[in-house]
Structure formats: structure tokens, C-alpha cells
Short mmCIF file of C-alpha atoms in Angstrom, two decimals:
data_model
loop_
_atom_site.label_atom_id
_atom_site.label_comp_id
_atom_site.label_asym_id
_atom_site.label_seq_id
_atom_site.Cartn_x
_atom_site.Cartn_y
_atom_site.Cartn_z
CA MET A 1 209.39 63.54 97.20
CA SER A 2 210.59 62.88 100.74
CA ARG A 3 208.61 60.74 103.13
CA ARG A 4 207.89 63.73 105.39
CA SER A 5 206.65 65.96 102.58
CA GLY A 6 204.52 63.07 101.32
CA ILE A 7 202.83 62.84 104.72
CA LEU A 8 202.14 66.57 104.69
CA GLU A 9 200.63 66.44 101.20
CA PHE A 10 198.43 63.51 102.25
CA ALA A 11 197.17 65.39 105.32
CA VAL A 12 196.52 68.62 103.41
CA LEU A 13 194.50 66.79 100.76
CA GLY A 14 192.53 64.98 103.48
CA LEU A 15 191.68 68.17 105.37
CA LEU A 16 190.67 70.00 102.20
CA ARG A 17 188.43 67.12 101.25
CA GLU A 18 186.37 68.08 104.29
CA SER A 19 186.10 71.75 103.28
CA PRO A 20 188.08 74.52 101.53
CA MET A 21 190.44 76.48 103.81
CA HIS A 22 193.03 79.20 103.67
CA GLY A 23 196.61 78.63 104.77
CA TYR A 24 196.18 79.78 108.37
CA GLU A 25 193.20 77.48 108.89
CA LEU A 26 195.12 74.57 107.39
CA ARG A 27 198.12 75.13 109.63
CA LYS A 28 195.85 75.36 112.68
CA ARG A 29 194.11 72.10 111.81
CA LEU A 30 197.44 70.39 111.16
CA ASN A 31 198.74 71.54 114.55
CA THR A 32 195.64 70.84 116.62
CA SER A 33 193.99 67.86 114.94
CA LEU A 34 197.13 66.08 113.76
CA GLY A 35 199.72 66.47 116.50
CA VAL A 36 202.44 64.94 114.33
CA PHE A 37 202.55 68.24 112.41
CA ARG A 38 203.16 70.55 115.39
CA ALA A 39 206.67 71.30 114.13
CA PHE A 40 205.57 72.30 110.64
CA SER A 41 205.74 75.99 109.72
CA TYR A 42 204.34 78.25 107.03
CA GLY A 43 207.70 77.92 105.32
CA THR A 44 206.95 74.21 104.87
CA LEU A 45 203.21 74.42 104.26
CA TYR A 46 203.09 76.97 101.46
CA PRO A 47 205.59 75.22 99.14
CA CYS A 48 203.50 72.09 99.66
CA LEU A 49 200.33 73.98 98.68
CA LYS A 50 202.03 75.41 95.60
CA THR A 51 203.11 71.91 94.55
CA LEU A 52 199.58 70.57 94.96
CA VAL A 53 198.20 73.47 92.90
CA ALA A 54 200.81 72.85 90.18
CA ASN A 55 199.81 69.18 90.07
CA GLY A 56 196.17 70.15 89.53
CA TRP A 57 195.01 68.71 92.85
CA LEU A 58 194.12 72.09 94.38
CA ILE A 59 192.90 75.41 93.04
CA GLU A 60 193.37 78.83 94.60
CA GLU A 61 190.36 81.11 95.08
CA PRO A 62 190.06 84.61 96.56
CA GLY A 63 188.66 84.26 100.05
CA ALA A 64 187.92 87.87 101.02
CA THR A 65 184.39 89.17 101.54
CA PRO A 66 183.51 92.52 99.92
CA GLU A 67 184.13 94.29 103.23
CA ASP A 68 187.49 92.60 103.58
CA ALA A 69 188.42 93.49 100.01
CA LEU A 70 187.87 97.19 100.77
CA ALA A 71 189.69 97.04 104.08
CA ALA A 72 192.70 95.07 102.82
CA PRO A 73 194.30 97.87 100.71
CA LEU A 74 193.85 100.33 103.58
CA ALA A 75 195.54 97.99 105.98
CA GLY A 76 198.29 97.08 103.53
CA ARG A 77 197.27 93.43 103.65
CA ARG A 78 196.73 90.96 100.86
CA ALA A 79 193.43 89.10 100.64
CA LYS A 80 193.61 85.54 101.91
CA ILE A 81 193.70 82.73 99.36
CA VAL A 82 191.36 79.81 99.88
CA TYR A 83 192.49 76.37 98.71
CA ARG A 84 189.90 74.00 97.29
CA LEU A 85 190.29 70.33 96.35
CA THR A 86 189.73 69.55 92.67
CA ALA A 87 188.12 66.41 91.30
CA GLU A 88 191.60 65.18 90.37
CA GLY A 89 192.80 65.95 93.89
CA LYS A 90 189.94 63.96 95.42
CA GLU A 91 190.73 61.03 93.15
CA HIS A 92 194.41 61.22 94.07
CA PHE A 93 193.62 61.34 97.80
CA GLU A 94 191.35 58.30 97.51
CA GLU A 95 194.18 56.49 95.74
CA LEU A 96 196.52 57.39 98.62
CA LEU A 97 193.94 56.16 101.13
CA SER A 98 193.94 52.74 99.46
CA GLN A 99 197.71 52.30 99.75
CA THR A 100 199.00 50.11 102.58
CA GLY A 101 202.75 49.95 101.97
CA PRO A 102 205.40 49.85 104.72
CA ASP A 103 205.44 53.65 105.09
CA ALA A 104 201.89 53.50 106.46
CA TYR A 105 203.18 51.61 109.51
CA GLU A 106 205.81 54.16 110.54
CA ASP A 107 205.20 56.51 113.46
CA GLU A 108 204.42 59.77 111.63
CA HIS A 109 202.68 58.29 108.62
CA PHE A 110 200.54 55.99 110.75
CA ALA A 111 199.31 58.93 112.83
CA ALA A 112 198.27 60.78 109.67
CA ARG A 113 196.62 57.67 108.20
CA PHE A 114 194.76 56.99 111.43
CA ALA A 115 193.40 60.56 111.50
CA PHE A 116 191.59 59.81 108.22
CA PHE A 117 190.37 56.32 109.06
CA GLY A 118 186.79 57.63 108.91
CA GLN A 119 187.30 58.07 105.16
CA THR A 120 189.10 54.73 104.71
CA SER A 121 187.57 51.36 103.81
CA ARG A 122 187.52 48.68 106.48
CA ASP A 123 189.82 46.31 104.58
CA VAL A 124 192.45 49.03 104.26
CA ARG A 125 192.06 49.98 107.93
CA MET A 126 192.66 46.38 108.89
CA ARG A 127 195.81 46.09 106.77
CA VAL A 128 197.24 49.32 108.19
CA LEU A 129 196.44 48.35 111.79
CA GLU A 130 197.87 44.86 111.41
CA GLY A 131 200.95 46.21 109.67
CA ARG A 132 201.50 48.77 112.41
CA ARG A 133 201.12 46.06 115.07
CA SER A 134 203.66 43.83 113.33
CA ARG A 135 206.09 46.75 113.06
CA LEU A 136 205.77 47.51 116.78
CA GLU A 137 206.12 43.85 117.75
CA GLU A 138 209.38 43.74 115.79
CA ARG A 139 210.51 46.94 117.51
CA LEU A 140 209.60 45.50 120.91
CA GLU A 141 211.58 42.33 120.23
CA LYS A 142 214.66 44.34 119.25
CA MET A 143 214.34 46.60 122.30
CA SER A 144 214.03 43.59 124.60
CA ALA A 145 217.07 41.90 123.07
CA SER A 146 219.10 45.11 123.31
CA LEU A 147 218.12 45.62 126.94
CA ALA A 148 219.11 42.05 127.81
CA ARG A 149 222.57 42.58 126.27
CA THR A 150 223.29 45.95 127.86
CA ARG A 151 221.44 45.76 131.18
CA GLU A 152 224.60 45.30 133.25
CA ARG A 153 226.29 48.33 131.64
CA LEU A 154 223.41 50.78 132.10
CA ASP A 155 222.95 53.11 135.05
CA ASP A 156 219.59 53.18 136.81
CA TYR A 157 218.24 56.19 134.93
CA THR A 158 219.14 54.92 131.47
CA LEU A 159 217.69 51.54 132.38
CA GLU A 160 214.46 53.20 133.51
CA LEU A 161 214.28 55.14 130.25
CA GLN A 162 214.64 51.92 128.28
CA ARG A 163 211.87 50.30 130.32
CA HIS A 164 209.63 53.33 129.77
CA GLY A 165 210.15 53.03 126.02
CA MET A 166 209.24 49.35 126.06
CA GLU A 167 206.12 50.01 128.14
CA SER A 168 205.02 52.69 125.65
CA VAL A 169 205.33 50.24 122.76
CA GLU A 170 203.52 47.53 124.73
CA ARG A 171 200.63 49.93 125.47
CA GLU A 172 200.25 50.79 121.79
CA VAL A 173 200.28 47.11 120.83
CA ARG A 174 197.44 46.47 123.31
CA TRP A 175 195.55 49.46 121.89
CA LEU A 176 196.01 48.15 118.35
CA ASN A 177 194.80 44.72 119.41
CA GLU A 178 191.56 46.29 120.65
CA LEU A 179 191.08 48.25 117.43
CA ILE A 180 191.72 45.16 115.30
CA GLU A 181 189.25 43.10 117.30
CA SER A 182 186.65 45.86 116.97
CA GLU A 183 187.17 45.98 113.20
CA ARG A 184 186.76 42.21 112.99
CA ALA A 185 183.62 42.32 115.10
CA GLY A 186 182.21 45.06 112.89
CA ARG A 187 182.86 42.92 109.85
CA ASP A 188 180.76 40.09 111.28
CA GLN A 189 177.99 42.05 112.97
CA LYS A 190 175.87 44.66 111.20
CA ARG A 191 174.43 47.36 113.43
CA PRO A 192 170.81 48.41 112.95
CA ALA A 193 170.59 51.28 110.48
CA SER A 194 169.19 53.63 113.12
CA GLU A 195 172.20 52.99 115.36
CA GLY A 196 174.95 53.00 112.77
CA SER A 197 173.83 55.65 110.29
CA ALA A 198 175.61 58.45 112.14
CA GLN A 199 178.92 56.59 111.89
CA GLN A 200 178.88 55.59 108.21
CA ASP A 201 182.22 55.41 106.51
CA SER A 202 182.23 58.25 103.98
CA THR A 203 184.15 56.14 101.45
CA THR A 204 182.52 52.71 101.63
CA GLY A 205 179.36 53.13 103.69
CA GLU A 206 180.72 50.79 106.35
CA THR A 207 180.39 51.54 110.03
CA GLY A 208 183.48 52.52 111.97
CA GLY A 209 185.41 50.06 114.09
CA LEU A 210 186.38 52.04 117.18
CA PRO A 211 185.75 50.40 120.56
CA ARG A 212 182.75 51.87 122.35
CA HIS A 213 184.57 52.46 125.61
CA ARG A 214 187.92 54.21 125.42
CA ASP A 215 190.42 54.79 128.22
CA SER A 216 192.25 58.11 128.20
CA SER A 217 195.41 56.30 129.31
CA ARG A 218 195.71 54.56 125.95
CA PRO A 219 198.34 56.02 123.65
CA ASP A 220 197.77 58.76 121.13
CA PRO A 221 198.73 57.34 117.71
CA SER A 222 200.71 60.52 117.09
CA ASP A 223 203.00 59.80 120.05
CA ASP A 224 206.56 58.89 119.14
CA THR A 225 207.17 55.51 120.76
CA THR A 226 210.78 55.31 119.71
CA THR A 227 213.29 55.66 122.51
#
């Protein structure tokens, strides 16, 4: 299984854990909620769904209402299939949520993992955030070294593009620092039940670690920071 198809399977399982959906709804959620999947098509999604069904992680159910079932033959349309997560699929998704290998720090996979942080335990969130920060710090160091070597050979526009890329990485590192500090603060300070009950982690019962005040200028984790 390729890295990209693995990300798609992870996201599909996560979305279906929230509620059953048919293919069109899934594609819409992937495009709107998880921007990293804007380029995915039905031609990519449906083979993924078939694989998940074959593995026993999803089941297919007829999704048409009685009225729709009567109208479908007249219109020449097939009834929509609804995909539902099985108990085995939920268990598999929870296993994926607990994994914090190097793939979780890469641009696309991190965006997908971050989208499901509300279902992820705090310890795993911390490992993913810290791993992502380390990966970006390494990238920033390489970009800085490359810029220092080639600065004299670059024209003004290429140089500006390189600087823009570095600034994007620096912004995400600052954003990650804030998230990590918030997670650490949440680990040490328990909110009153009346304040934190609406933000309980669905997996562990822990409160979320997002900063209270967010600036819209901070980067979207689905942004590609590679230049």
C-alpha cells in the first residue's frame, strides 16, 4: 500500500467513525474538511472503499428511502450505497491513531492526523506534534544552508521565493510550539468539569489542547510548506 493510499484509507475510516456516509458525502467531506484531499477523485475513492470493504473494515448498505427506490428505476439511476464502519474497522482505526512513526510527520499525513486529533490521546498528539516540529526544524536548517550557498547565483525573484518558503516553515514551527505548550499545560492543569465537558477527547476522555485564542494568519496544517 502506497503512502498516499494509506492516508486516504485513514481519513475515510476516521470520517465514517463519525457517521455512515455514501460516496458523494465522503468525497465532499474529504475535499472541504481535509484540504489535503482536494485532488482526489471518485476514481481514487471508490477503489479505496472497495478495499476497506474487502478487509472487513466497512460494510455496504442500501441508502435509498422508499420514495427514492421507486424513483430510481424511472430515472435510470442506481440507489446510493451507504458505507458503515464495522467493529473491526473501528478497532483498526484506533490502532492507526496510536501510531506515531515518521510518516505521521510528513506534510500530507500530518494534515490528516491533525484533523482527527479530537479522537487521539494526548500522549500521541504530543509525539506527533513534536515529531512534526523536529521534521520542520530539520527542513528549515537545510533550506537555510542551501540559501547561504546559492544566494549569489539566484536572481531576485528566485531569492524571494526561497525566503517565502523559509518564512512559511518558520510560521508553522511557531504554531506547533504554541500547540505543544497548550498540550503540556493541559496535562498539568485540569479544567473544571463544567468548563471542559464539551471538549472531552472521544478516545481518552482528556480535554483538548488547542490554544484559546487563535490567529487566522497562522498556517493551515494542510498547507504544503515545501518550496
